PDB file of C-alpha atoms in Angstrom:
ATOM      1  CA  MET H  89     -19.738  18.987  37.677  1.00 33.00           C
ATOM      2  CA  SER H  90     -21.414  16.193  39.409  1.00 38.00           C
ATOM      3  CA  VAL H  91     -20.970  12.748  38.645  1.00 37.00           C
ATOM      4  CA  SER H  92     -22.809   9.682  39.955  1.00 41.00           C
ATOM      5  CA  SER H  93     -21.074   6.373  39.047  1.00 42.00           C
ATOM      6  CA  PRO H  94     -22.171   3.018  40.450  1.00 42.00           C
ATOM      7  CA  ALA H  95     -19.529   0.494  41.427  1.00 38.00           C
ATOM      8  CA  SER H  96     -20.986  -1.308  38.416  1.00 47.00           C
ATOM      9  CA  PRO H  97     -23.228  -0.394  35.427  1.00 59.00           C
ATOM     10  CA  VAL H  98     -27.025  -0.293  35.999  1.00 56.00           C
ATOM     11  CA  PRO H  99     -28.362  -3.410  34.075  1.00 54.00           C
ATOM     12  CA  VAL H 100     -31.178  -2.698  31.486  1.00 54.00           C
ATOM     13  CA  SER H 101     -32.450  -5.537  29.676  1.00 47.00           C
ATOM     14  CA  PRO H 102     -30.976  -5.639  26.048  1.00 44.00           C
ATOM     15  CA  ALA H 103     -32.941  -6.943  22.958  1.00 45.00           C
ATOM     16  CA  SER H 104     -32.204 -10.357  22.278  1.00 40.00           C
ATOM     17  CA  SER H 105     -29.613 -11.143  19.481  1.00 40.00           C
ATOM     18  CA  SER H 106     -30.830 -12.798  16.124  1.00 41.00           C
ATOM     19  CA  SER H 107     -27.290 -14.492  15.645  1.00 35.00           C
ATOM     20  CA  ALA H 108     -24.039 -15.300  17.333  1.00 38.00           C
ATOM     21  CA  ALA H 109     -22.169 -13.379  14.570  1.00 42.00           C
ATOM     22  CA  ALA H 110     -24.127 -10.128  15.017  1.00 42.00           C
ATOM     23  CA  ALA H 111     -23.272 -10.327  18.673  1.00 42.00           C
ATOM     24  CA  ALA H 112     -19.525 -10.724  17.840  1.00 53.00           C
ATOM     25  CA  ALA H 113     -19.543  -7.660  15.506  1.00 84.00           C
ATOM     26  CA  GLY H 114     -21.464  -5.642  18.069  1.00 91.00           C
ATOM     27  CA  PRO H 115     -24.949  -4.071  18.129  1.00 97.00           C
ATOM     28  CA  THR H 116     -26.083  -2.213  14.947  1.00 96.00           C
ATOM     29  CA  GLN H 117     -27.010   1.774  15.096  1.00 96.00           C
ATOM     30  CA  ALA H 118     -30.855   0.397  14.985  1.00 97.00           C
ATOM     31  CA  GLU H 119     -30.196  -1.987  17.946  1.00 97.00           C
ATOM     32  CA  LEU H 120     -28.282   0.810  19.957  1.00 98.00           C
ATOM     33  CA  LEU H 121     -31.307   3.290  19.097  1.00 98.00           C
ATOM     34  CA  ASP H 122     -33.767   0.459  20.041  1.00 98.00           C
ATOM     35  CA  PHE H 123     -32.027   0.117  23.439  1.00 98.00           C
ATOM     36  CA  VAL H 124     -31.812   3.749  24.310  1.00 98.00           C
ATOM     37  CA  ARG H 125     -35.674   4.095  23.399  1.00 98.00           C
ATOM     38  CA  ARG H 126     -36.585   1.364  25.837  1.00 98.00           C
ATOM     39  CA  ALA H 127     -34.443   2.590  28.524  1.00 98.00           C
ATOM     40  CA  ALA H 128     -35.491   6.170  27.886  1.00 98.00           C
ATOM     41  CA  ALA H 129     -39.245   4.847  28.509  1.00 98.00           C
ATOM     42  CA  ASP H 130     -38.124   3.198  31.790  1.00 98.00           C
ATOM     43  CA  ALA H 131     -39.731   5.753  34.081  1.00 97.00           C
ATOM     44  CA  GLU H 132     -37.947   4.207  37.235  1.00 97.00           C
ATOM     45  CA  LEU H 133     -34.446   4.233  36.010  1.00 97.00           C
ATOM     46  CA  ILE H 134     -35.131   7.814  34.489  1.00 98.00           C
ATOM     47  CA  ALA H 135     -36.168   8.760  38.114  1.00 97.00           C
ATOM     48  CA  SER H 136     -33.334   7.255  39.599  1.00 96.00           C
ATOM     49  CA  LEU H 137     -30.719   9.850  38.226  1.00 97.00           C
ATOM     50  CA  PRO H 138     -29.622  12.476  40.704  1.00 95.00           C
ATOM     51  CA  LEU H 139     -29.968  15.934  39.206  1.00 95.00           C
ATOM     52  CA  ASP H 140     -27.799  18.629  39.940  1.00 94.00           C
ATOM     53  CA  PRO H 141     -28.448  22.410  39.144  1.00 91.00           C
ATOM     54  CA  GLU H 142     -25.026  23.354  38.224  1.00 91.00           C
ATOM     55  CA  GLY H 143     -23.706  20.353  36.211  1.00 93.00           C
ATOM     56  CA  ARG H 144     -24.272  17.398  34.129  1.00 94.00           C
ATOM     57  CA  THR H 145     -24.830  14.188  36.090  1.00 95.00           C
ATOM     58  CA  TRP H 146     -24.442  10.642  34.462  1.00 94.00           C
ATOM     59  CA  VAL H 147     -24.899   6.846  35.411  1.00 95.00           C
ATOM     60  CA  ARG H 148     -23.249   4.086  33.164  1.00 95.00           C
ATOM     61  CA  LEU H 149     -25.804   1.609  32.135  1.00 96.00           C
ATOM     62  CA  ALA H 150     -25.037  -1.862  30.879  1.00 93.00           C
ATOM     63  CA  GLY H 151     -25.599  -1.756  27.010  1.00 95.00           C
ATOM     64  CA  PRO H 152     -26.283  -4.270  24.886  1.00 96.00           C
ATOM     65  CA  GLY H 153     -23.529  -6.487  22.948  1.00 95.00           C
ATOM     66  CA  GLY H 154     -20.508  -4.747  24.803  1.00 94.00           C
ATOM     67  CA  SER H 155     -21.678  -1.273  23.864  1.00 96.00           C
ATOM     68  CA  GLU H 156     -21.137   1.604  26.361  1.00 95.00           C
ATOM     69  CA  ALA H 157     -24.415   3.249  27.579  1.00 97.00           C
ATOM     70  CA  TRP H 158     -25.089   6.288  29.772  1.00 97.00           C
ATOM     71  CA  LEU H 159     -27.959   7.926  31.503  1.00 98.00           C
ATOM     72  CA  ILE H 160     -27.466  11.763  31.510  1.00 98.00           C
ATOM     73  CA  GLY H 161     -28.941  14.808  33.381  1.00 98.00           C
ATOM     74  CA  TRP H 162     -28.624  17.968  31.622  1.00 98.00           C
ATOM     75  CA  PRO H 163     -29.531  21.244  33.774  1.00 98.00           C
ATOM     76  CA  PRO H 164     -30.852  24.135  32.230  1.00 97.00           C
ATOM     77  CA  GLY H 165     -28.518  26.013  29.626  1.00 97.00           C
ATOM     78  CA  THR H 166     -25.810  23.271  29.639  1.00 97.00           C
ATOM     79  CA  GLY H 167     -24.504  21.588  26.273  1.00 96.00           C
ATOM     80  CA  THR H 168     -21.653  19.384  25.424  1.00 96.00           C
ATOM     81  CA  GLY H 169     -19.971  21.526  22.947  1.00 96.00           C
ATOM     82  CA  TRP H 170     -18.873  20.274  19.460  1.00 97.00           C
ATOM     83  CA  HIS H 171     -17.373  16.730  19.413  1.00 95.00           C
ATOM     84  CA  ASP H 172     -17.350  13.348  17.667  1.00 93.00           C
ATOM     85  CA  HIS H 173     -17.044   9.955  19.108  1.00 92.00           C
ATOM     86  CA  THR H 174     -14.217   8.962  16.700  1.00 88.00           C
ATOM     87  CA  ASP H 175     -14.798   5.271  15.417  1.00 89.00           C
ATOM     88  CA  SER H 176     -17.729   4.357  17.557  1.00 94.00           C
ATOM     89  CA  VAL H 177     -21.441   4.451  16.343  1.00 96.00           C
ATOM     90  CA  GLY H 178     -24.038   5.474  18.585  1.00 97.00           C
ATOM     91  CA  ALA H 179     -27.621   6.542  19.364  1.00 98.00           C
ATOM     92  CA  PHE H 180     -29.344   8.751  21.952  1.00 98.00           C
ATOM     93  CA  VAL H 181     -33.058   9.671  23.073  1.00 98.00           C
ATOM     94  CA  THR H 182     -34.526  12.282  25.117  1.00 98.00           C
ATOM     95  CA  ALA H 183     -36.109  10.926  28.112  1.00 98.00           C
ATOM     96  CA  ALA H 184     -37.395  14.183  29.907  1.00 98.00           C
ATOM     97  CA  GLY H 185     -37.372  17.770  28.927  1.00 98.00           C
ATOM     98  CA  GLU H 186     -35.918  18.622  25.391  1.00 98.00           C
ATOM     99  CA  LEU H 187     -32.633  18.630  23.804  1.00 98.00           C
ATOM    100  CA  LYS H 188     -31.343  20.242  20.709  1.00 98.00           C
ATOM    101  CA  GLU H 189     -28.667  18.546  18.459  1.00 98.00           C
ATOM    102  CA  ASN H 190     -26.627  20.778  16.077  1.00 98.00           C
ATOM    103  CA  ALA H 191     -24.951  18.454  13.578  1.00 97.00           C
ATOM    104  CA  LEU H 192     -22.550  18.451  10.521  1.00 95.00           C
ATOM    105  CA  ALA H 193     -24.045  16.671   7.440  1.00 91.00           C
ATOM    106  CA  ALA H 194     -20.524  16.447   6.225  1.00 84.00           C
ATOM    107  CA  ARG H 195     -17.798  13.532   6.235  1.00 79.00           C
ATOM    108  CA  LEU H 196     -14.715  14.936   7.974  1.00 79.00           C
ATOM    109  CA  PRO H 197     -11.322  13.755   7.676  1.00 78.00           C
ATOM    110  CA  THR H 198     -10.355  11.090  10.491  1.00 72.00           C
ATOM    111  CA  ASP H 199      -6.922  12.415  11.151  1.00 75.00           C
ATOM    112  CA  GLY H 200      -4.096  14.518  10.356  1.00 81.00           C
ATOM    113  CA  TRP H 201      -5.944  18.096  10.779  1.00 85.00           C
ATOM    114  CA  LYS H 202      -6.221  20.999  13.122  1.00 91.00           C
ATOM    115  CA  THR H 203      -8.608  23.379  11.300  1.00 92.00           C
ATOM    116  CA  LEU H 204     -11.195  22.887   8.623  1.00 91.00           C
ATOM    117  CA  GLU H 205     -13.223  25.386   6.641  1.00 92.00           C
ATOM    118  CA  LEU H 206     -16.831  23.883   6.325  1.00 93.00           C
ATOM    119  CA  SER H 207     -19.005  24.329   3.256  1.00 92.00           C
ATOM    120  CA  ASP H 208     -22.230  26.217   3.195  1.00 93.00           C
ATOM    121  CA  GLY H 209     -25.123  23.901   3.733  1.00 94.00           C
ATOM    122  CA  VAL H 210     -23.629  21.310   6.196  1.00 95.00           C
ATOM    123  CA  ASP H 211     -25.532  22.558   9.282  1.00 96.00           C
ATOM    124  CA  ARG H 212     -28.198  20.424  10.556  1.00 96.00           C
ATOM    125  CA  GLU H 213     -30.457  21.160  13.700  1.00 97.00           C
ATOM    126  CA  ARG H 214     -33.047  18.752  15.593  1.00 97.00           C
ATOM    127  CA  ARG H 215     -35.217  19.453  18.271  1.00 98.00           C
ATOM    128  CA  LEU H 216     -35.444  16.233  20.380  1.00 98.00           C
ATOM    129  CA  SER H 217     -38.603  16.222  22.553  1.00 98.00           C
ATOM    130  CA  VAL H 218     -39.228  13.365  24.953  1.00 98.00           C
ATOM    131  CA  GLY H 219     -39.188   9.772  23.062  1.00 98.00           C
ATOM    132  CA  LYS H 220     -37.309  11.446  20.204  1.00 98.00           C
ATOM    133  CA  GLY H 221     -33.575  10.717  19.388  1.00 97.00           C
ATOM    134  CA  ARG H 222     -31.430   9.401  16.458  1.00 96.00           C
ATOM    135  CA  ALA H 223     -28.475   6.990  15.611  1.00 97.00           C
ATOM    136  CA  PHE H 224     -25.225   8.026  14.275  1.00 96.00           C
ATOM    137  CA  GLY H 225     -22.370   6.618  12.396  1.00 93.00           C
ATOM    138  CA  ARG H 226     -18.572   6.805  12.903  1.00 90.00           C
ATOM    139  CA  HIS H 227     -17.270  10.515  13.035  1.00 85.00           C
ATOM    140  CA  HIS H 228     -20.451  12.320  13.530  1.00 92.00           C
ATOM    141  CA  VAL H 229     -19.584  15.606  14.713  1.00 94.00           C
ATOM    142  CA  HIS H 230     -22.303  17.418  16.565  1.00 97.00           C
ATOM    143  CA  GLU H 231     -23.210  19.388  19.865  1.00 97.00           C
ATOM    144  CA  VAL H 232     -26.240  18.411  22.371  1.00 98.00           C
ATOM    145  CA  LEU H 233     -27.677  21.269  24.263  1.00 98.00           C
ATOM    146  CA  ASN H 234     -30.455  21.687  26.832  1.00 98.00           C
ATOM    147  CA  GLU H 235     -31.747  25.265  25.888  1.00 98.00           C
ATOM    148  CA  SER H 236     -34.414  25.387  28.474  1.00 98.00           C
ATOM    149  CA  SER H 237     -33.929  28.186  30.962  1.00 97.00           C
ATOM    150  CA  ASP H 238     -35.865  26.166  33.859  1.00 96.00           C
ATOM    151  CA  ARG H 239     -36.070  22.564  33.136  1.00 97.00           C
ATOM    152  CA  HIS H 240     -33.739  19.776  33.425  1.00 97.00           C
ATOM    153  CA  ALA H 241     -33.417  17.369  30.370  1.00 98.00           C
ATOM    154  CA  VAL H 242     -32.352  13.646  30.726  1.00 98.00           C
ATOM    155  CA  SER H 243     -31.139  11.483  28.061  1.00 98.00           C
ATOM    156  CA  VAL H 244     -29.900   7.913  27.334  1.00 98.00           C
ATOM    157  CA  HIS H 245     -26.979   7.267  25.123  1.00 98.00           C
ATOM    158  CA  ALA H 246     -25.186   4.283  23.741  1.00 98.00           C
ATOM    159  CA  TYR H 247     -22.046   3.677  21.776  1.00 97.00           C
ATOM    160  CA  HIS H 248     -20.277   0.629  19.969  1.00 97.00           C
ATOM    161  CA  PRO H 249     -17.462   0.079  20.309  1.00 95.00           C
ATOM    162  CA  PRO H 250     -17.281   1.438  23.854  1.00 94.00           C
ATOM    163  CA  LEU H 251     -15.501   4.996  23.399  1.00 90.00           C
ATOM    164  CA  PRO H 252     -11.973   5.046  22.612  1.00 88.00           C
ATOM    165  CA  GLN H 253     -11.752   8.691  22.731  1.00 90.00           C
ATOM    166  CA  ILE H 254     -13.845  11.983  21.964  1.00 92.00           C
ATOM    167  CA  ARG H 255     -12.419  14.745  19.935  1.00 92.00           C
ATOM    168  CA  ARG H 256     -13.325  18.227  20.994  1.00 94.00           C
ATOM    169  CA  TYR H 257     -13.606  21.089  18.546  1.00 96.00           C
ATOM    170  CA  SER H 258     -14.358  24.649  18.600  1.00 97.00           C
ATOM    171  CA  ARG H 259     -16.345  26.536  16.133  1.00 96.00           C
ATOM    172  CA  SER H 260     -16.313  30.021  14.734  1.00 96.00           C
ATOM    173  CA  GLY H 261     -18.470  30.868  11.511  1.00 95.00           C
ATOM    174  CA  GLN H 262     -17.716  28.210   8.951  1.00 94.00           C
ATOM    175  CA  THR H 263     -14.238  27.436  10.696  1.00 95.00           C
ATOM    176  CA  LEU H 264     -13.963  24.138  12.687  1.00 95.00           C
ATOM    177  CA  ARG H 265     -10.869  23.628  14.852  1.00 95.00           C
ATOM    178  CA  LEU H 266      -9.784  20.511  16.709  1.00 94.00           C
ATOM    179  CA  GLU H 267      -8.847  21.439  20.253  1.00 95.00           C
ATOM    180  CA  GLN H 268      -8.505  18.441  22.551  1.00 93.00           C
ATOM    181  CA  VAL H 269      -8.819  14.658  22.548  1.00 91.00           C
ATOM    182  CA  GLU H 270     -10.109  13.002  25.586  1.00 91.00           C
ATOM    183  CA  ARG H 271      -9.687   9.576  26.549  1.00 89.00           C
ATOM    184  CA  PRO H 272     -11.916   7.211  28.833  1.00 81.00           C
ATOM    185  CA  GLN H 273      -9.960   8.062  32.057  1.00 81.00           C
ATOM    186  CA  ASP H 274     -10.779  11.641  31.224  1.00 79.00           C
ATOM    187  CA  TRP H 275     -14.339  11.241  32.248  1.00 65.00           C
ATOM    188  CA  GLN H 276     -14.927   8.112  34.113  1.00 59.00           C
TER     189      GLN H 276
END
């Protein structure tokens, strides 16, 4: 896996905050979605990401209001696997290519479990072409995939608060199993 990490985050102009209280609380899901949409529309920023044919690449961006933001390159056939962002809200938008998001429309317990049996009807699938994306709340479990056999995809992601951890899951049928907990030092 290739990693491109500048000494400091690449600046991207955030939207102005309407109040000091809102800034102290951090950006909302809507503000994060607005930020990633504007960043994904920045052709120069998107073109600056080095793409690797073998593994995902990423560059940290300066997100709004103390958020964590990333520009991510997805080679053909790559994905994240099932995961969540624990206590962070987030948003992402496809800037090039197409991504697929598989998500669970179910509120999972936050702690104290290793295996869950999922109910029927909790699966959601979204195809996200250029300019399409979504915001999500805390404990949102999903996987993101570039199913293309010959095209890279590029996306912009933002999270607030900055990711304290990511929980990774395996899935077999309706069984979801917690496999690993990653902390920032594991991926930065």
